[in-house]
PDB file of C-alpha atoms in Angstrom:
ATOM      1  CA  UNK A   1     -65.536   4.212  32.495  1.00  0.00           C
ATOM      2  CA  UNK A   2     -63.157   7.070  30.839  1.00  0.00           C
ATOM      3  CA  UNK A   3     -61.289   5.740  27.854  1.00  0.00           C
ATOM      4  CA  UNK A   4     -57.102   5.779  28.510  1.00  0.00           C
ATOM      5  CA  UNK A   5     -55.341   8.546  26.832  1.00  0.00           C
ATOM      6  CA  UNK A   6     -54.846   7.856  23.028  1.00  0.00           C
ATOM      7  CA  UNK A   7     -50.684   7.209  22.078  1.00  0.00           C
ATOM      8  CA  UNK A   8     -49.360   9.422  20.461  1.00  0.00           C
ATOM      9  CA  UNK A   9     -46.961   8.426  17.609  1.00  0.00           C
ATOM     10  CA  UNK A  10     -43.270   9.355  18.553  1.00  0.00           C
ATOM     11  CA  UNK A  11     -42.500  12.133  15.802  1.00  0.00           C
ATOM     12  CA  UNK A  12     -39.622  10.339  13.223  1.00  0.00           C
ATOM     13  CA  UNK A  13     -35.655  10.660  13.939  1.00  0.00           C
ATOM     14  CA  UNK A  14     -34.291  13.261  12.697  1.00  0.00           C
ATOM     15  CA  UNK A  15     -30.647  12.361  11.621  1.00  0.00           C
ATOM     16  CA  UNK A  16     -27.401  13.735  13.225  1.00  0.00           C
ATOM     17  CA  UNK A  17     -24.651  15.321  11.550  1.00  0.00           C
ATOM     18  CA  UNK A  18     -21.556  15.187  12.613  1.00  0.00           C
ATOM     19  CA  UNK A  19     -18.406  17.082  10.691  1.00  0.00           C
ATOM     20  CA  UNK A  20     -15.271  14.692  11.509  1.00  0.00           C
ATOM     21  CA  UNK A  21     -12.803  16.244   9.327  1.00  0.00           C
ATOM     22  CA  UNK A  22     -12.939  20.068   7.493  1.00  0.00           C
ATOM     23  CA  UNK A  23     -11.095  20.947   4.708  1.00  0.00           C
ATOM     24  CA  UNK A  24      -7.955  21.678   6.377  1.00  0.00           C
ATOM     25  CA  UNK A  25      -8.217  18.037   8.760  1.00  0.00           C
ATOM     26  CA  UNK A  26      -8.452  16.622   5.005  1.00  0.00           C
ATOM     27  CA  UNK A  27      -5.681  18.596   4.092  1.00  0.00           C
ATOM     28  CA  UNK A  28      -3.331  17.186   6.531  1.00  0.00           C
ATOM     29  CA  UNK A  29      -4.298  13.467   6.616  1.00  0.00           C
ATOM     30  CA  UNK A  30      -3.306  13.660   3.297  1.00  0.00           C
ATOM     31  CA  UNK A  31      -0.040  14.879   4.104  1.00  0.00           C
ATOM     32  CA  UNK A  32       0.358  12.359   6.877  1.00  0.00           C
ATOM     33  CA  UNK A  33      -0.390   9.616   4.328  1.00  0.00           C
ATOM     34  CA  UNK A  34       1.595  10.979   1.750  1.00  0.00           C
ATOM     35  CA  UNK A  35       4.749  10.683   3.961  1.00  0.00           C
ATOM     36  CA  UNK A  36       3.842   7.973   5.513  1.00  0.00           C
ATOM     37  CA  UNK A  37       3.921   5.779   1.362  1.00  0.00           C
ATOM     38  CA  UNK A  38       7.850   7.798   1.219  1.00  0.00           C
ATOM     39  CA  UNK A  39       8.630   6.212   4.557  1.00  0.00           C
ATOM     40  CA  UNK A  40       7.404   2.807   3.757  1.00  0.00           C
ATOM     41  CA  UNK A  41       8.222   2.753   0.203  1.00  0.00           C
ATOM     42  CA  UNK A  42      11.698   3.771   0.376  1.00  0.00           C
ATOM     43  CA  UNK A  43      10.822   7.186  -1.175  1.00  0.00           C
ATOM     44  CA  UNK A  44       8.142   6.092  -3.250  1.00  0.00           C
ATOM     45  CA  UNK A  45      10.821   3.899  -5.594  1.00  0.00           C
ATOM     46  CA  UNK A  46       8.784   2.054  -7.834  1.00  0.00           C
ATOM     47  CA  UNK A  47       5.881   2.980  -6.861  1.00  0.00           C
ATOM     48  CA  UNK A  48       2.115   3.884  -8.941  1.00  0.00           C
ATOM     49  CA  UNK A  49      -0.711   5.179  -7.213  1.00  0.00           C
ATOM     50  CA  UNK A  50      -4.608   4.114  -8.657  1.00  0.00           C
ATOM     51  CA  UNK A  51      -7.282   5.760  -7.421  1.00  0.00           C
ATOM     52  CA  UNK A  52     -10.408   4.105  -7.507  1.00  0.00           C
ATOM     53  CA  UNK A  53     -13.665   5.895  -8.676  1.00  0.00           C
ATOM     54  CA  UNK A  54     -15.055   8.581  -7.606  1.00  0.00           C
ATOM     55  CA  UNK A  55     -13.208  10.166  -5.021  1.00  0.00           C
ATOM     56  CA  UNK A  56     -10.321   7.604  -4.742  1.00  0.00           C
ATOM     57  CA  UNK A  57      -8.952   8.983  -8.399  1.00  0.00           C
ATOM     58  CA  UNK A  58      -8.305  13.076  -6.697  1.00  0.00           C
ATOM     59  CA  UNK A  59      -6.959  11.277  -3.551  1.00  0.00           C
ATOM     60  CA  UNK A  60      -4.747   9.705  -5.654  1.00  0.00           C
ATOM     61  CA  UNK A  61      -3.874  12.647  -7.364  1.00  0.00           C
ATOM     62  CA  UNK A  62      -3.325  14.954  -4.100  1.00  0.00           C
ATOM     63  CA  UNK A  63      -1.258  12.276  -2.633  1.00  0.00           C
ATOM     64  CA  UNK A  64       0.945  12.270  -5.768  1.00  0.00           C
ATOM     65  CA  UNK A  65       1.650  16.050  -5.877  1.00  0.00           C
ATOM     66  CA  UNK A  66       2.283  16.181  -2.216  1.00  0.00           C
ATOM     67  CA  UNK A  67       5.397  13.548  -3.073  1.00  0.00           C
ATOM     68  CA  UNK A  68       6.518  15.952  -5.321  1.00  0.00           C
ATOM     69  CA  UNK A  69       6.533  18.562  -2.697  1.00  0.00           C
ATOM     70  CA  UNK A  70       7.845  16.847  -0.121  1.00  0.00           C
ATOM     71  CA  UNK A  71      10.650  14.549  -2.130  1.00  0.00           C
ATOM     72  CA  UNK A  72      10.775  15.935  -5.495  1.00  0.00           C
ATOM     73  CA  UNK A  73       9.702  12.492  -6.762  1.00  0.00           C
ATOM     74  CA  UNK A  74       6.642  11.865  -9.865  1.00  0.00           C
ATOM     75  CA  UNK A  75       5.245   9.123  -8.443  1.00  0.00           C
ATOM     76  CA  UNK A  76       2.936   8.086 -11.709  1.00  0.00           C
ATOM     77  CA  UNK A  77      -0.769   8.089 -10.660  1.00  0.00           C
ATOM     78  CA  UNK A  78      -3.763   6.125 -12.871  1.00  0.00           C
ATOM     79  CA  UNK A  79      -7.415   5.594 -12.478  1.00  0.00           C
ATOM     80  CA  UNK A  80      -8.770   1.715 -11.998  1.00  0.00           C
ATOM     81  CA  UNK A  81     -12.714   1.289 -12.584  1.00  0.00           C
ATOM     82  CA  UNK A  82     -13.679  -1.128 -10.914  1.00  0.00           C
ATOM     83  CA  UNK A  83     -17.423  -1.041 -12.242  1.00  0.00           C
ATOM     84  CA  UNK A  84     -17.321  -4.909 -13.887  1.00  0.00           C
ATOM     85  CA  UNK A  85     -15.866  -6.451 -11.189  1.00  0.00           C
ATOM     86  CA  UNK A  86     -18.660  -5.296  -8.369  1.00  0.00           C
ATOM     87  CA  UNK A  87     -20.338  -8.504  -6.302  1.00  0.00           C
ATOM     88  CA  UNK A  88     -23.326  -6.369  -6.384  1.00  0.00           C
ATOM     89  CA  UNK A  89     -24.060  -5.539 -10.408  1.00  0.00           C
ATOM     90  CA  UNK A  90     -27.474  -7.609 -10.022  1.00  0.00           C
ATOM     91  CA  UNK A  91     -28.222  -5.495  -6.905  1.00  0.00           C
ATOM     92  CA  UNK A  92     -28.271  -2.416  -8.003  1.00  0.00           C
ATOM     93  CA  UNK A  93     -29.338   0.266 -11.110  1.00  0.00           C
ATOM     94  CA  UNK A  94     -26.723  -0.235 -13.786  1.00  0.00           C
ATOM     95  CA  UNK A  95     -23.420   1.856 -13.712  1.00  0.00           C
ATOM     96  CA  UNK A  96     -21.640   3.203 -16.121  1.00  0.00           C
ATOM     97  CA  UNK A  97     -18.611   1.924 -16.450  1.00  0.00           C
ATOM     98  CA  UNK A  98     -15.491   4.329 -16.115  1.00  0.00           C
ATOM     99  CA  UNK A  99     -12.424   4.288 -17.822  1.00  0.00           C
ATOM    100  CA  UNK A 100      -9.109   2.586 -16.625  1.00  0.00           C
ATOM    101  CA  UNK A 101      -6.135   4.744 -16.879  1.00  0.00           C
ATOM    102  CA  UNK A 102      -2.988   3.368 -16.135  1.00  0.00           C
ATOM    103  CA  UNK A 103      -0.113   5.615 -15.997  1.00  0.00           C
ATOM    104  CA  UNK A 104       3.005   5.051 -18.499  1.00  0.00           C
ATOM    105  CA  UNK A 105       5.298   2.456 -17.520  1.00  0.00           C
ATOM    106  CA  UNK A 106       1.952   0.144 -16.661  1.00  0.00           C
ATOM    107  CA  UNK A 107       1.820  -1.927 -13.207  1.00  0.00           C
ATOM    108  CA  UNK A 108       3.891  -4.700 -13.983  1.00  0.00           C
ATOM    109  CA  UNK A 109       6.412  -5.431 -11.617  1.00  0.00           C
ATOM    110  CA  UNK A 110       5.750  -1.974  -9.724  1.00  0.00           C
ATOM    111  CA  UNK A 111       4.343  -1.491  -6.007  1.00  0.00           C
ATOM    112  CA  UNK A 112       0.698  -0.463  -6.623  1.00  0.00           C
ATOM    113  CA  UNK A 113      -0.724   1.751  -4.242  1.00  0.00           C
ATOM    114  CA  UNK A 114      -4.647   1.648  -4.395  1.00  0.00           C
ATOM    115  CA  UNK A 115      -6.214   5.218  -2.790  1.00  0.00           C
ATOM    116  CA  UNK A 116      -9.944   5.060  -2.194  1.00  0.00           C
ATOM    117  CA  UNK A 117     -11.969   7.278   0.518  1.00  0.00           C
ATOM    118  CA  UNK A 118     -14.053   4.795   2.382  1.00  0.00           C
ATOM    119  CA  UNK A 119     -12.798   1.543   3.953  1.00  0.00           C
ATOM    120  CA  UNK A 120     -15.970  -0.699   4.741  1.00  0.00           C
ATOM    121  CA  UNK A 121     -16.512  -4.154   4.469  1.00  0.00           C
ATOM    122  CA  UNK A 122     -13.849  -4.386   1.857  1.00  0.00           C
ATOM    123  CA  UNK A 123     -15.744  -5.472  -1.317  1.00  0.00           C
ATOM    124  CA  UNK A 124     -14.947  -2.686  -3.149  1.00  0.00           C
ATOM    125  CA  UNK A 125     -11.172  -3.168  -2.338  1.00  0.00           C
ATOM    126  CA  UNK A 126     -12.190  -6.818  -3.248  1.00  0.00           C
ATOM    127  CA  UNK A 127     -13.225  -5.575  -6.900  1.00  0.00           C
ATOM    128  CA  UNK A 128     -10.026  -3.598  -7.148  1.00  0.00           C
ATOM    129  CA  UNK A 129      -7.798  -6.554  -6.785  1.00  0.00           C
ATOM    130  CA  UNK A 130      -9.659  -8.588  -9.479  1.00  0.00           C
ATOM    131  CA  UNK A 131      -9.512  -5.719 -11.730  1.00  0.00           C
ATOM    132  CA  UNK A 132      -5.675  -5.406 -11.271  1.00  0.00           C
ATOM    133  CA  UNK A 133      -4.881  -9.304 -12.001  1.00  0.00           C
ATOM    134  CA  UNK A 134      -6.722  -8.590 -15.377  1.00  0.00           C
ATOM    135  CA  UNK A 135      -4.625  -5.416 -16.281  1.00  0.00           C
ATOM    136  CA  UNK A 136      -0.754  -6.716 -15.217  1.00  0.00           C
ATOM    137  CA  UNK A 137       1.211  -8.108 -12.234  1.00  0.00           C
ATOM    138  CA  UNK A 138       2.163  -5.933  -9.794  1.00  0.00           C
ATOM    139  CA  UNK A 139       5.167  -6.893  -7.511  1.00  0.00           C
ATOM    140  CA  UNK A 140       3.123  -5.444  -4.731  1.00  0.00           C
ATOM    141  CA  UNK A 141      -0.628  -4.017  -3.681  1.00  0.00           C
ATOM    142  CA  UNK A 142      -0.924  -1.929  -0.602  1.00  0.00           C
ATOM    143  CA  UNK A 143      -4.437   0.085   0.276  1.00  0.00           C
ATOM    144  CA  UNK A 144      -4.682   4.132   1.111  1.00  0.00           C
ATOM    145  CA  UNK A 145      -7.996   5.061   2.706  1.00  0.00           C
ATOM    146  CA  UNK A 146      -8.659   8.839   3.680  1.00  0.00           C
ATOM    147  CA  UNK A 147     -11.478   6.926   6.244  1.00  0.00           C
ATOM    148  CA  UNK A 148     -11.669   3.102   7.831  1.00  0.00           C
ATOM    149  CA  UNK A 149     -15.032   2.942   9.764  1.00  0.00           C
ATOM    150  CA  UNK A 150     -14.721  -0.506  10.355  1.00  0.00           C
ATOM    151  CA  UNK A 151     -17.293  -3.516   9.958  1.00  0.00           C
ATOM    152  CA  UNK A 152     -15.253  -6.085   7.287  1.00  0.00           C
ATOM    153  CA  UNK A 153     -17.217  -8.223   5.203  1.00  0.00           C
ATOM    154  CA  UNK A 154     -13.594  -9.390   4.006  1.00  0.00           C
ATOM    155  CA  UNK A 155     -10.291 -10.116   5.498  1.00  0.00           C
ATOM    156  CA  UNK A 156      -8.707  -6.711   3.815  1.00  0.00           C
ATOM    157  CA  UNK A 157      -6.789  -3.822   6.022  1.00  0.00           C
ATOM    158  CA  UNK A 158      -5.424  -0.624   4.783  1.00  0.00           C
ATOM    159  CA  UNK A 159      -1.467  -0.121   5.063  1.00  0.00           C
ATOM    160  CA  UNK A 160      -2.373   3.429   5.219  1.00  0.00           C
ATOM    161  CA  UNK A 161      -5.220   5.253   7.330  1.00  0.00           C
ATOM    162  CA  UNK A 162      -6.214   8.723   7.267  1.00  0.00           C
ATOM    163  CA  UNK A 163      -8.978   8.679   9.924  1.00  0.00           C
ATOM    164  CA  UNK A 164     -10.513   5.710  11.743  1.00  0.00           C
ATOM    165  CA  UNK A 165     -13.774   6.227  12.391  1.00  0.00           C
ATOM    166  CA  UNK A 166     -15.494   3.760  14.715  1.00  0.00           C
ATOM    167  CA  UNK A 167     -19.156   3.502  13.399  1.00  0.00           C
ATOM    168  CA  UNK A 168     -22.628   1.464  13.906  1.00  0.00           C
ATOM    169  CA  UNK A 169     -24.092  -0.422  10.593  1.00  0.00           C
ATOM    170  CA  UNK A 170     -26.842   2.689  10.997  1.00  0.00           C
ATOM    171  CA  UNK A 171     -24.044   5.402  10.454  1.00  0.00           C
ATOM    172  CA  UNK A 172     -23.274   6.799   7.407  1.00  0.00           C
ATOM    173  CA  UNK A 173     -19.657   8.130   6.155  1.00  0.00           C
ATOM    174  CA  UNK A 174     -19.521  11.113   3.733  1.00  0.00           C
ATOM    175  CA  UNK A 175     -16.665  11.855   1.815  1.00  0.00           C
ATOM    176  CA  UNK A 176     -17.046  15.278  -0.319  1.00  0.00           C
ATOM    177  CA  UNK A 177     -13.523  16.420  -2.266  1.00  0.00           C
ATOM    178  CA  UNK A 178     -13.287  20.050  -4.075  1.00  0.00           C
ATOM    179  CA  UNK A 179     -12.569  17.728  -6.994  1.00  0.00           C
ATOM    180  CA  UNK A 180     -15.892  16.170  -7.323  1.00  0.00           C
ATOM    181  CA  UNK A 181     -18.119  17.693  -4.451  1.00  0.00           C
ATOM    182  CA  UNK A 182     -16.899  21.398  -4.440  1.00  0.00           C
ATOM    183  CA  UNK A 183     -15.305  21.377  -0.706  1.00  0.00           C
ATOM    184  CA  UNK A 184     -13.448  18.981   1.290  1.00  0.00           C
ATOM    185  CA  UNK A 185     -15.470  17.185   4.161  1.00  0.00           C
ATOM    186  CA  UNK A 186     -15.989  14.018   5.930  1.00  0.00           C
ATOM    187  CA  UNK A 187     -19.579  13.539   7.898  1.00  0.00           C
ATOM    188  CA  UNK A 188     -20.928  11.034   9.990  1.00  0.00           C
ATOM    189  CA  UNK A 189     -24.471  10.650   9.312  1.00  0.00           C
ATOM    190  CA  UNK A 190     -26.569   9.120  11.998  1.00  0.00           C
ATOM    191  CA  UNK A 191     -30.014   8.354  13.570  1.00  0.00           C
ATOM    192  CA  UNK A 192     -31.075  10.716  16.673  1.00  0.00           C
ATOM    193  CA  UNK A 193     -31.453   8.855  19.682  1.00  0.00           C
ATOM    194  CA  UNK A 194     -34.792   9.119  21.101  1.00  0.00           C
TER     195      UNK A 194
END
């Protein structure tokens, strides 16, 4: 009696990569957003812009100087760390925490505008808002998000959108700036389908 054919193991998946925005999509998203805040905002009256570490702090820079360009308006821009205020400290390898840097003039009573690249389940947005109570009272808090790939944890939506990105829990976003990464990108990482 012959013995059936040994199975053969199916070789591993190699991940996909796909680019979803170059250097010059990023370029104009952040445009788009940029007037998009001056439309909303009256012309940015009153308004600060905090970025939140890593890549939300240049957004929030970009977006700033492209005001200028388009309205002649400073629209003051700070840096919120959000490190203390994570749901997931115990989770993971400790982080150092970052500095805060809020602009002259503070938050108080000002429309705060908080620029991060990666909308997800809204945690980290979640940490941002706790963060802000501690360090004044805005009159205001809207969200800027280069990306939104969807799949809320929490019942938090961007007012401004860059990209949506529909993508599985298996996906992976990638955000690379010149300011931190050496090029503007955003990739969709993925499993191969077999």
């Amino acid at each position: 009696m012959a013995c059936p054919p040994a199975a053969h193991p199916l070789p591993p998946r190699q991940p996909t990569v796909k680019v979803i925005l170059t250097a010059a999509d990023v370029s104009r998203v952040v445009d788009r957003i940029a007037h998009q805040i001056l439309e909303k905002t009256q012309g940015a009256a009153d308004t600060v812009l905090l970025g939140i570490p890593t890549r939300g702090a240049p957004l929030a820079q970009r977006l700033a100087a492209r005001i200028s360009t388009f309205e002649n308006v400073d629209v003051p821009v700070g840096v919120l760390d959000i490190t203390l205020y994570r749901d997931d400290l115990r989770r993971h390898a400790t982080r150092a925490i970052g500095p805060t840097q809020l602009p002259p003039g503070g938050i108080d009573g000002k429309r705060v505008v908080l620029v991060d690249d990666v909308l997800f389940s809204g945690r980290t947005v979640r940490a941002a808002l706790d963060a802000l109570n501690d360090i004044g009272r805005p009159a205001s808090v809207q969200l800027a998000v280069l990306v939104d790939r969807g799949h809320r944890q929490l019942p938090i939506r961007a007012d401004y959108v860059g990209k949506n990105i529909p993508t599985s829990l298996a996906e992976n976003v990638k955000v690379t700036l010149a300011e931190t990464d050496g090029a503007d990108e955003v990739k969709l990482f993925g499993e191969a389908p077999r």
